[in-house]
Coordinates of N, CA and C in Angstrom, one line a residue:
M285 N 0.8 -1.3 0.0 CA -0.1 0.2 -0.1 C 0.9 1.3 0.0
P286 N 0.3 2.5 -1.0 CA 1.4 3.3 -0.9 C 1.5 4.4 0.5
S287 N 2.2 5.0 0.7 CA 2.3 5.7 1.9 C 1.6 7.4 1.3
A288 N 1.2 7.9 2.5 CA 0.6 9.2 2.1 C 1.6 10.0 1.8
P289 N 1.5 11.4 0.9 CA 2.4 12.1 0.3 C 2.8 13.0 1.7
P290 N 3.9 13.8 1.5 CA 4.4 14.5 2.7 C 3.2 15.6 3.0
G291 N 3.3 15.9 4.2 CA 2.2 16.9 4.4 C 0.7 16.5 4.4
V292 N 0.4 15.2 3.8 CA -1.1 14.8 4.0 C -1.5 14.2 4.9
N293 N -2.3 14.2 6.0 CA -2.7 13.5 7.2 C -3.1 12.1 6.5
P294 N -2.3 11.0 7.1 CA -2.3 9.6 6.6 C -3.6 9.0 6.7
K295 N -4.3 9.2 7.5 CA -5.7 8.8 7.9 C -6.8 9.3 6.7
E296 N -6.6 10.9 6.4 CA -7.4 11.2 5.1 C -7.0 10.5 3.8
F297 N -5.9 10.1 3.8 CA -5.3 9.7 2.5 C -5.6 8.5 2.5
F298 N -5.7 7.6 3.2 CA -6.2 6.2 2.9 C -7.8 6.2 2.9
E299 N -8.5 7.2 3.5 CA -10.1 7.0 3.6 C -10.4 7.2 1.9
S300 N -9.4 8.3 1.6 CA -10.0 8.9 0.0 C -9.6 7.7 -0.8
L301 N -8.2 6.8 -0.5 CA -8.1 5.9 -1.6 C -9.3 4.7 -1.4
Q302 N -9.9 4.3 -0.1 CA -10.6 3.4 0.0 C -12.2 4.1 -1.1
E303 N -12.3 5.2 -0.5 CA -13.5 5.9 -1.2 C -13.6 5.6 -2.6
R304 N -12.2 5.9 -3.4 CA -11.8 5.6 -4.8 C -12.4 4.5 -5.0
K305 N -11.5 3.6 -4.3 CA -12.1 2.0 -4.7 C -13.5 1.9 -5.0
R306 N -14.3 2.3 -3.7 CA -15.7 2.0 -3.7 C -16.2 2.5 -4.9
K307 N -16.0 3.6 -5.1 CA -16.7 4.3 -6.4 C -16.5 3.9 -7.4
A308 N -15.1 3.1 -7.9 CA -14.7 2.7 -9.2 C -15.4 1.6 -9.5
P309 N -16.2 1.8 -11.0 CA -16.9 0.2 -11.0 C -15.8 -0.5 -11.6
K310 N -16.0 -2.0 -11.4 CA -15.6 -2.9 -12.1 C -15.5 -3.2 -13.6
I311 N -14.6 -2.8 -14.3 CA -14.7 -2.9 -15.6 C -14.5 -4.3 -16.0
E312 N -15.6 -5.0 -16.2 CA -15.8 -6.1 -17.1 C -16.8 -6.2 -18.3
G313 N -16.4 -7.1 -19.4 CA -17.8 -6.8 -20.4 C -18.4 -5.6 -20.7
E314 N -19.7 -5.7 -20.4 CA -20.7 -4.8 -20.8 C -20.1 -3.5 -20.0
L315 N -19.9 -3.6 -18.8 CA -19.7 -2.3 -18.1 C -18.3 -1.5 -18.8
R316 N -17.6 -2.1 -19.4 CA -16.4 -1.4 -20.1 C -16.9 -0.6 -21.0
V317 N -18.2 -0.8 -21.5 CA -18.6 -0.1 -22.7 C -19.3 1.0 -22.1
E318 N -20.1 0.9 -20.8 CA -20.8 1.7 -19.9 C -19.9 2.8 -19.6
F319 N -19.0 2.4 -19.0 CA -17.8 3.0 -18.2 C -17.3 4.2 -19.3
T320 N -17.0 3.6 -20.5 CA -16.4 4.6 -21.8 C -17.3 5.6 -21.9
A321 N -18.7 5.3 -22.3 CA -19.7 6.1 -22.3 C -19.8 7.2 -21.6
Q322 N -19.9 6.6 -20.1 CA -19.9 7.9 -19.0 C -18.7 8.5 -19.1
T323 N -17.5 8.4 -19.3 CA -16.4 8.9 -19.4 C -16.4 9.9 -20.6
I324 N -16.9 9.2 -21.7 CA -16.8 10.2 -22.9 C -17.9 11.7 -22.5
K325 N -19.3 11.1 -21.7 CA -20.1 12.3 -21.4 C -19.7 13.1 -20.5
Q326 N -18.8 12.7 -19.6 CA -18.4 13.7 -18.5 C -17.2 15.0 -19.2
R327 N -16.4 14.0 -19.9 CA -15.3 15.0 -20.9 C -16.1 15.9 -21.6
V328 N -17.2 15.5 -22.3 CA -17.8 16.8 -23.2 C -18.5 17.3 -22.3
A329 N -19.3 17.2 -21.3 CA -19.9 18.1 -20.2 C -18.6 19.1 -19.6
I330 N -17.4 18.6 -19.6 CA -16.6 19.3 -18.9 C -16.0 20.4 -20.0
T331 N -16.1 19.9 -21.0 CA -15.5 20.7 -22.3 C -16.6 21.9 -22.5
C332 N -17.5 21.6 -22.3 CA -18.8 22.6 -23.0 C -18.7 23.5 -21.5
S333 N -18.5 23.2 -20.5 CA -18.5 23.9 -19.4 C -17.4 24.8 -19.5
L334 N -16.4 24.5 -19.9 CA -14.9 25.2 -20.1 C -15.1 26.4 -21.1
M335 N -16.1 26.1 -22.2 CA -16.1 26.8 -23.4 C -17.2 27.7 -23.4
Q336 N -18.2 28.0 -22.1 CA -19.1 29.3 -21.7 C -18.1 30.7 -21.9
P337 N -18.8 31.4 -22.2 CA -18.3 32.7 -22.5 C -17.5 33.3 -21.4
E338 N -18.2 33.1 -20.3 CA -17.9 33.5 -18.9 C -16.7 33.5 -18.7
V339 N -16.3 31.6 -18.8 CA -15.1 30.9 -18.4 C -14.2 31.4 -19.1
V340 N -14.3 31.8 -20.6 CA -13.1 31.8 -21.8 C -12.9 33.4 -21.2
N341 N -13.7 34.3 -20.8 CA -13.3 35.3 -20.6 C -12.4 35.5 -19.3
F342 N -12.9 34.9 -18.2 CA -12.2 35.0 -17.1 C -10.6 34.4 -17.3
V343 N -10.6 33.2 -18.1 CA -9.1 32.4 -18.4 C -8.3 33.7 -19.1
T344 N -9.0 34.3 -20.2 CA -8.2 35.2 -21.3 C -8.0 36.2 -20.3
R345 N -8.7 36.9 -19.2 CA -8.4 38.2 -18.6 C -7.2 37.8 -17.4
Y346 N -6.9 36.3 -17.0 CA -5.8 36.1 -16.0 C -5.0 35.0 -16.8
K347 N -4.9 35.0 -17.8 CA -4.1 33.9 -18.9 C -2.7 34.2 -18.2
E348 N -2.1 35.5 -18.2 CA -0.7 35.3 -17.5 C -0.4 34.8 -16.0
K349 N -1.4 35.2 -15.3 CA -1.2 34.1 -13.9 C -1.3 33.2 -14.1
F350 N -2.3 32.4 -14.8 CA -2.2 31.1 -14.8 C -0.7 30.5 -15.6
Q351 N -0.6 31.2 -16.5 CA 0.9 30.6 -17.0 C 2.2 31.0 -15.9
T352 N 2.0 31.6 -15.3 CA 3.1 32.1 -14.2 C 2.8 30.6 -13.0
L353 N 1.6 30.3 -12.8 CA 1.6 29.5 -11.9 C 2.1 28.0 -12.4
F354 N 1.6 27.6 -13.4 CA 2.2 26.8 -14.5 C 3.5 26.7 -14.4
E355 N 3.9 27.6 -14.7 CA 5.7 27.7 -15.0 C 6.3 27.1 -13.3
A356 N 5.8 27.7 -12.4 CA 5.7 27.2 -11.1 C 6.2 26.0 -10.6
Y357 N 5.1 25.3 -11.3 CA 4.6 23.9 -10.7 C 4.9 22.7 -11.8
Y358 N 5.3 23.1 -12.9 CA 5.5 21.9 -14.0 C 7.0 21.3 -13.6
D359 N 6.7 20.0 -14.0 CA 8.1 19.3 -13.6 C 8.6 18.3 -14.8
V360 N 8.1 18.1 -15.8 CA 8.5 17.0 -17.0 C 8.6 18.3 -17.8
E361 N 9.9 18.1 -18.6 CA 10.1 19.0 -19.8 C 9.5 18.3 -21.0
T362 N 9.0 19.3 -21.9 CA 8.3 18.8 -23.3 C 8.8 19.6 -24.5
D363 N 10.0 20.0 -24.2 CA 10.8 20.8 -25.3 C 10.9 20.2 -26.4
N364 N 11.1 18.7 -26.6 CA 11.1 17.7 -27.5 C 10.2 17.4 -28.2
L365 N 8.9 17.8 -27.7 CA 7.5 17.3 -28.6 C 7.1 18.4 -29.8
I366 N 7.1 17.8 -30.6 CA 6.1 18.8 -32.0 C 4.9 19.2 -31.8
G367 N 5.0 20.5 -31.7 CA 3.5 21.3 -31.9 C 2.8 21.5 -30.6
V368 N 4.0 21.3 -29.2 CA 3.6 21.4 -27.8 C 4.1 23.0 -27.7
Q369 N 3.0 24.1 -27.2 CA 3.6 25.5 -27.2 C 4.1 25.9 -25.8
Y370 N 3.8 24.8 -24.8 CA 4.1 25.2 -23.3 C 5.8 24.2 -23.2
P371 N 6.4 24.6 -22.2 CA 7.6 23.8 -22.1 C 7.6 23.0 -21.2
G372 N 6.4 22.4 -20.6 CA 6.5 21.1 -19.8 C 5.0 20.7 -19.3
H373 N 5.0 19.9 -18.2 CA 4.1 19.1 -18.5 C 4.0 18.8 -16.5
M374 N 2.8 19.1 -16.1 CA 2.8 19.2 -14.6 C 2.3 17.5 -14.2
S375 N 3.1 16.8 -13.7 CA 2.9 15.5 -13.3 C 1.9 15.5 -12.3
F376 N 1.1 14.4 -11.9 CA 0.4 14.4 -10.8 C 0.6 14.8 -9.4
A377 N 2.1 14.4 -9.2 CA 2.8 14.6 -8.0 C 3.2 16.1 -7.9
A378 N 3.3 17.3 -9.2 CA 3.7 18.4 -8.9 C 2.0 18.9 -8.8
F379 N 0.9 18.4 -9.6 CA -0.5 18.9 -9.2 C -1.1 18.7 -7.6
L380 N -0.2 17.6 -7.3 CA -0.8 17.4 -5.7 C 0.0 18.5 -5.0
K381 N 1.1 18.5 -5.2 CA 1.9 19.5 -4.4 C 0.9 21.2 -4.6
F382 N 0.4 21.5 -6.0 CA -0.2 22.5 -6.2 C -1.4 22.7 -5.2
C383 N -2.1 21.5 -5.2 CA -3.4 21.3 -4.3 C -2.9 21.4 -2.9
L384 N -2.3 21.0 -2.6 CA -1.8 21.2 -0.9 C -1.3 22.6 -0.9
D385 N -0.4 23.3 -1.5 CA 0.1 24.3 -1.3 C -1.0 25.8 -1.4
F386 N -2.1 25.5 -2.2 CA -3.3 26.2 -2.3 C -4.6 25.9 -1.2
K387 N -4.1 24.7 -0.8 CA -4.9 24.4 0.3 C -6.2 23.7 -0.4
L388 N -6.1 23.2 -1.3 CA -7.7 22.5 -2.3 C -7.5 21.1 -1.9
F389 N -6.4 20.6 -1.6 CA -6.5 19.3 -0.9 C -5.9 19.3 0.6
P390 N -6.6 18.7 1.3 CA -7.9 17.7 1.4 C -9.0 18.8 2.2
G391 N -9.0 20.0 1.9 CA -9.9 21.0 2.3 C -11.0 20.9 1.5
V392 N -10.8 20.9 -0.2 CA -12.0 21.1 -0.9 C -12.2 20.1 -1.4
M393 N -11.0 19.2 -2.0 CA -11.2 18.2 -2.8 C -10.5 17.0 -1.9
S394 N -11.4 15.5 -2.2 CA -10.4 14.3 -1.7 C -9.5 14.1 -2.6
Y395 N -8.6 13.1 -2.3 CA -7.7 12.4 -3.2 C -8.1 11.9 -4.2
A396 N -9.3 11.5 -4.1 CA -10.1 10.7 -5.7 C -10.5 11.9 -6.6
D397 N -10.7 13.1 -5.7 CA -11.1 14.3 -6.7 C -9.8 14.9 -7.4
V398 N -8.8 14.9 -6.8 CA -7.3 15.4 -7.3 C -7.2 14.3 -8.3
H399 N -7.2 13.4 -7.9 CA -6.6 12.1 -9.1 C -7.4 11.9 -10.4

């Protein structure tokens, strides 16, 4: 079993893992198709939400701030990838650190939500 990340309450970490296991459907036979369809629906819903004019306006207005945050946390170089406009990628570990630093985890989101 994995150990809790530094600065994370071990009890909350393991409870989040158990919650994630409980919520995750078993992918077998026809459940695989249902799970895939559900995943696609969720991604479409998120994409549609992100394309709302208010969200686009907000992100455009604060693009430089978001870029500064990203540049402070990304930890995987992607300079060698063709067509990538950003210099890096934020690994899960870096994203978890971001969530810890801004008190999004565990206060606002569970480990399962962050993951």
